[in-house]
Short mmCIF file of C-alpha atoms in Angstrom, two decimals:
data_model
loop_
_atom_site.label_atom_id
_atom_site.label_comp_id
_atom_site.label_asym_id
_atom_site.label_seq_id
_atom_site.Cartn_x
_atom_site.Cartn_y
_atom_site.Cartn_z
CA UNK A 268 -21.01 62.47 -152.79
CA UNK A 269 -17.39 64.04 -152.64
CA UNK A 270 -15.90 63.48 -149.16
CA UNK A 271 -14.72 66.75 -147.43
CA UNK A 272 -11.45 66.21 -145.87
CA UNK A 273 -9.07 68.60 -143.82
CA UNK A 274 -5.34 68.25 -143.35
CA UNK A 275 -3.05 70.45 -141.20
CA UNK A 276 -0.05 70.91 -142.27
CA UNK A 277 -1.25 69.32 -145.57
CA UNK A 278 2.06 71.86 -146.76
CA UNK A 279 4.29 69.73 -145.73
CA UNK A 280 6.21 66.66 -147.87
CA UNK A 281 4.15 63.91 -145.86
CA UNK A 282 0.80 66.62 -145.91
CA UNK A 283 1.31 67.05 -149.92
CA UNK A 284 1.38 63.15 -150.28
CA UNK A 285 -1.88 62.90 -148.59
CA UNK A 286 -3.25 65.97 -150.35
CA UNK A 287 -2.61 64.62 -153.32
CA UNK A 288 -4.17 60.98 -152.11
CA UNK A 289 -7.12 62.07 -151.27
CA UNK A 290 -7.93 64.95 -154.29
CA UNK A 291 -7.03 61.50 -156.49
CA UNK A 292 -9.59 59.99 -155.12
CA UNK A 293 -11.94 62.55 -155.45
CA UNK A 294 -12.29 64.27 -152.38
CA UNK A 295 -12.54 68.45 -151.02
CA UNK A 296 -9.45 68.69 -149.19
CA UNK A 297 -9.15 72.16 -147.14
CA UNK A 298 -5.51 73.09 -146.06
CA UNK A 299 -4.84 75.76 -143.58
CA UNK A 300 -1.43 77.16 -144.51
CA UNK A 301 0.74 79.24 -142.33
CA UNK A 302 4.09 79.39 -145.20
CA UNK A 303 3.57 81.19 -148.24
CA UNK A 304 6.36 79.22 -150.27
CA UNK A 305 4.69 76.07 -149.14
CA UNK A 306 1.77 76.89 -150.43
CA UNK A 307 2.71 77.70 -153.69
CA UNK A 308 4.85 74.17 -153.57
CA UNK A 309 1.38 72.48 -152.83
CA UNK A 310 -0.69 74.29 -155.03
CA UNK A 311 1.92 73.88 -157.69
CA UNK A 312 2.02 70.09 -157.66
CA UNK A 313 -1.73 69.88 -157.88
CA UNK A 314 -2.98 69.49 -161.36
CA UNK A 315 -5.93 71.69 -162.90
CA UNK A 316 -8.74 68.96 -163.00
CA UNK A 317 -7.93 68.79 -158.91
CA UNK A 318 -7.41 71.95 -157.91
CA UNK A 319 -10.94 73.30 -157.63
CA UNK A 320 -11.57 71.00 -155.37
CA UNK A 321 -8.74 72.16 -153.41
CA UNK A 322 -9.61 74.85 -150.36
CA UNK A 323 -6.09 76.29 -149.28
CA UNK A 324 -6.90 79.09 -146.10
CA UNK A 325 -4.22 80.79 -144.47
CA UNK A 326 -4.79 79.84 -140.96
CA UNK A 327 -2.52 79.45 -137.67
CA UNK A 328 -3.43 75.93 -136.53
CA UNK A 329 -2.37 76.80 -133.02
CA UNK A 330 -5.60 79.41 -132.81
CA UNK A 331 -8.05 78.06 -131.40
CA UNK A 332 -10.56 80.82 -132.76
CA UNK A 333 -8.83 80.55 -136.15
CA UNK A 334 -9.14 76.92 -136.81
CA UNK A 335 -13.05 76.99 -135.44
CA UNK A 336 -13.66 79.86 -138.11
CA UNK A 337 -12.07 77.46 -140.32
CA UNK A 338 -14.11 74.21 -139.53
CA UNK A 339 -17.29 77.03 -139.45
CA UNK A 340 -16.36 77.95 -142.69
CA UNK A 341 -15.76 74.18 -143.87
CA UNK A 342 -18.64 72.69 -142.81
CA UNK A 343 -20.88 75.86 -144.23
CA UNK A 344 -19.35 75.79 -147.89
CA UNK A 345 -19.72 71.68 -147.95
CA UNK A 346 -22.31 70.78 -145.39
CA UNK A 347 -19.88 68.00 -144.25
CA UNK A 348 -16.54 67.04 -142.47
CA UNK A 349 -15.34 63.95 -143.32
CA UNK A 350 -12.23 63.57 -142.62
CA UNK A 351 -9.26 65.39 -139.83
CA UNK A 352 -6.17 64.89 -140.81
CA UNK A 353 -4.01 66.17 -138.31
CA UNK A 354 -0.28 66.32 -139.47
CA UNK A 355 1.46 69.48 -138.12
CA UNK A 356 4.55 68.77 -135.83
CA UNK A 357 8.48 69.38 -135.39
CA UNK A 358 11.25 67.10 -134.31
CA UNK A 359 14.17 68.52 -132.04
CA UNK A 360 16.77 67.47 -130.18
CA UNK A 361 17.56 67.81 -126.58
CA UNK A 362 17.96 65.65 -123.66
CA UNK A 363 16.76 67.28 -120.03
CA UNK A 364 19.96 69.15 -119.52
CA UNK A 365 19.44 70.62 -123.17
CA UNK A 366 16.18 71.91 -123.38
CA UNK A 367 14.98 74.54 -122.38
CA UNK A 368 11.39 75.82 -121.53
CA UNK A 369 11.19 77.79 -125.28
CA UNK A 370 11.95 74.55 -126.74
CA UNK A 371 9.79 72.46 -124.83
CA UNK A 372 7.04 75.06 -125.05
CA UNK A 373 7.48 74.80 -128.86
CA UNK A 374 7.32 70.92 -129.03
CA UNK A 375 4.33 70.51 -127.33
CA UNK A 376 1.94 73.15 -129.10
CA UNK A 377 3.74 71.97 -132.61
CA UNK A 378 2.91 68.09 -131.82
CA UNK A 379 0.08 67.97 -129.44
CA UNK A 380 -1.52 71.15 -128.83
CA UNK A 381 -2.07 71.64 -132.98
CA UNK A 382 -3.75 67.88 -132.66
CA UNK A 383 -5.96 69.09 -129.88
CA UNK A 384 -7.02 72.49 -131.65
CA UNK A 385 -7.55 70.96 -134.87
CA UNK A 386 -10.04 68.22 -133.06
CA UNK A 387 -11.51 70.47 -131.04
CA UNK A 388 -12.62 72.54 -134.18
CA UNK A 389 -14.14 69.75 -136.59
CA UNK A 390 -14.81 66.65 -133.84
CA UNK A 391 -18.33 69.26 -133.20
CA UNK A 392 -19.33 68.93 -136.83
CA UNK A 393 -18.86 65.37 -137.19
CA UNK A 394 -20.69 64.77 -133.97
CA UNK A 395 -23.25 67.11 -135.79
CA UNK A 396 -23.25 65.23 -139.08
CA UNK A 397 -23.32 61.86 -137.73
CA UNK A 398 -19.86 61.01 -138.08
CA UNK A 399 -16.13 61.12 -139.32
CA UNK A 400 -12.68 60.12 -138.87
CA UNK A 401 -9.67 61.73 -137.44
CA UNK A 402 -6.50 60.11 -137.96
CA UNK A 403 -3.70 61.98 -136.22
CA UNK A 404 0.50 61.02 -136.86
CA UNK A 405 2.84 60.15 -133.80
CA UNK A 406 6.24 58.99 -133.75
CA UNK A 407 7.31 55.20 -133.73
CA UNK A 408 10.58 56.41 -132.17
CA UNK A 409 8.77 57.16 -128.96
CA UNK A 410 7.09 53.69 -128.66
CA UNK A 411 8.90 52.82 -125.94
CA UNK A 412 10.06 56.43 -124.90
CA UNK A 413 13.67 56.50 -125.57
CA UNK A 414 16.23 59.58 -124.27
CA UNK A 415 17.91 62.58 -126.61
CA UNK A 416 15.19 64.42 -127.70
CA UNK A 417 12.83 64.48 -124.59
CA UNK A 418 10.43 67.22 -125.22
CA UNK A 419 9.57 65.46 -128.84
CA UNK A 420 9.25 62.57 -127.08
CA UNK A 421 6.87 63.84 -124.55
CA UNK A 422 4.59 65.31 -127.20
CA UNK A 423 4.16 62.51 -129.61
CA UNK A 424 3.50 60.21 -126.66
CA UNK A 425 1.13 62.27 -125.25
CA UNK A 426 -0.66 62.67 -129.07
CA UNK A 427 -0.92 58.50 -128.83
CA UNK A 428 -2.27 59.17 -125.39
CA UNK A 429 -4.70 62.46 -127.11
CA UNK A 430 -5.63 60.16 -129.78
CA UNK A 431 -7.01 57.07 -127.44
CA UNK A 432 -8.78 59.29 -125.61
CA UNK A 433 -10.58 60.78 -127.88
CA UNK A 434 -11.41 57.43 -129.53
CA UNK A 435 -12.80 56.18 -125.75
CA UNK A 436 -15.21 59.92 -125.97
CA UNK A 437 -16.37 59.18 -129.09
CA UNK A 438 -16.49 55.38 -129.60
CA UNK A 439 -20.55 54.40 -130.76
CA UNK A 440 -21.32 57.81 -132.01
CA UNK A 441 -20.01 57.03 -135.66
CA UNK A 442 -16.32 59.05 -135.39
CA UNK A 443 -12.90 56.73 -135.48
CA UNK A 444 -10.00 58.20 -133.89
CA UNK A 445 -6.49 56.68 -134.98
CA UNK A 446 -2.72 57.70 -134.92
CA UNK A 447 -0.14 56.46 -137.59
CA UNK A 448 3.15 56.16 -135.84
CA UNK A 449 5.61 56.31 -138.83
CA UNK A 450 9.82 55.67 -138.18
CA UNK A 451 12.31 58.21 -140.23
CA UNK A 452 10.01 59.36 -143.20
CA UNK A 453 12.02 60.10 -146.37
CA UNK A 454 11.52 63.80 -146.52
CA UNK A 455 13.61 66.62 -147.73
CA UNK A 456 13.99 67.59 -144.48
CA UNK A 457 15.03 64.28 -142.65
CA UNK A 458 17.61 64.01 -145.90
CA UNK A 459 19.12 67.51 -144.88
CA UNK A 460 19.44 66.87 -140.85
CA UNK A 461 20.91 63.21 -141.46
CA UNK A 462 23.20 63.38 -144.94
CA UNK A 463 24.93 59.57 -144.14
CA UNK A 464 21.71 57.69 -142.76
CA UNK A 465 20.53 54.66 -144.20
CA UNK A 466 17.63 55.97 -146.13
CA UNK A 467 16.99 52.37 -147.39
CA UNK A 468 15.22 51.88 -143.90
CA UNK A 469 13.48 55.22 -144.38
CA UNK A 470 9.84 55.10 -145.30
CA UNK A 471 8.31 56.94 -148.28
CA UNK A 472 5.82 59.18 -147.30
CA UNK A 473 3.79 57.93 -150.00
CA UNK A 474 3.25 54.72 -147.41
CA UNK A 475 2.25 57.03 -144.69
CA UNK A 476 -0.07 58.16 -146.72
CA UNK A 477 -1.23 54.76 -148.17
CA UNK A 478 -1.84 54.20 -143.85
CA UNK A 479 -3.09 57.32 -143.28
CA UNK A 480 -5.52 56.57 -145.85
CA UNK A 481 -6.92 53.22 -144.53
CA UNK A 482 -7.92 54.64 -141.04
CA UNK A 483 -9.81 57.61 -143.00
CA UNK A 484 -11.47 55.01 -145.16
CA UNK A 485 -15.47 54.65 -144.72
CA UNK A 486 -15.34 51.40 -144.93
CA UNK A 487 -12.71 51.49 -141.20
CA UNK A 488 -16.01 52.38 -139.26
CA UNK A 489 -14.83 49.82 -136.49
CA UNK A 490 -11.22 50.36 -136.38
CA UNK A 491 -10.63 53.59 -133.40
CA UNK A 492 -8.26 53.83 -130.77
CA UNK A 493 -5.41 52.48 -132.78
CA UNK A 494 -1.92 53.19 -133.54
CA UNK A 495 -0.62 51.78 -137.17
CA UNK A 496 3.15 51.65 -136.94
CA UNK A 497 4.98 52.63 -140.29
#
């Protein structure tokens, strides 16, 4: 039976990778998307013999009453949710004296209140269908905290903190809960904002998806609560 997986901000360079993963492997992935260019991107870099079993919605994953619709609409159409893949976030920087409350609004419902939304929406139908896995991504740069970008920091510590939680509410009841803490991806993006770093150090996000992977497995029925560091 063909696993039915959702990804937000399955858009993005790291969220195409693990598209792409899973529809290789044979899954239904669902995508909410927000950026029409993005889509197209995605959708473009599928190939035919995938994309029907590709479900792209537009969708604000900040809604709360647009990502339950969503999940609804999921779980009608398949009869199953799998997998939550929770991916949308945003990096800036800013120590205290530099960030103001639109920018630490804006970190926090990018990085942790998207996580929360998203889980909040599908962890229901799991419960409903007996099980599932949610594997959300954090930062290794904020394991410890470190200072210069506090609101990021703040957010993707308290999505490790989200994620264990969740994993201690659901433990025995067949869902895992994990978070993938990857350092500087190799992303378009990251390449742009840092022109001399040392990408050799960078990680492809082909390997955050080969980790993001494991913890969605089946067979990881017993791994929950943890953080994989990338």
């Amino acid at each position: 039976m063909e696993r039915v997986v959702l990804v937000t901000g399955g858009t993005g360079a790291l969220g195409t990778a693990i598209t792409r993963r899973f529809l290789g492997e044979g899954a239904v992935v669902c995508v909410p998307w927000i950026v029409e260019h993005e889509r197209e991107r995605l959708e473009a870099s599928v190939d035919d013999a995938a994309r029907a079993r590709l479900m792209l919605e537009r969708c604000d994953v900040a809604d709360d009453a647009a990502m339950a619709r969503l999940a609804t609409a999921v779980r009608e159409r398949h009869r199953r949710v799998d997998v939550l893949v929770s991916l949308v976030g945003g990096f800036a920087m800013g120590d205290l004296l530099h960030t103001d409350r639109a920018l630490w609004d804006s970190m926090l419902t990018l990085n942790l209140t998207t996580a929360y939304v998203a889980a909040r929406a599908v962890v229901p139908h799991m419960l409903a269908g007996g099980g599932g896995r949610v594997v959300a991504v954090g930062s290794r740069a904020v394991v410890p905290p470190t200072g210069g970008f506090i609101a990021y920091t703040v957010a993707k510590a308290a999505v490790i903190a989200f994620v264990q939680a969740l994993a201690a509410e659901t433990r025995g009841r067949g869902i895992t809960v994990n978070a993938v803490l990857p350092s500087t991806m190799d992303t378009p993006a990251n390449r742009a904002a840092m022109p001399g770093g040392d990408r050799k150090t960078w990680v492809p996000v082909e390997s955050v998806a080969d980790a993001i992977a494991i913890l969605a497995r089946e067979a990881s029925a017993y791994i929950t609560g943890t953080l994989l560091a990338s």
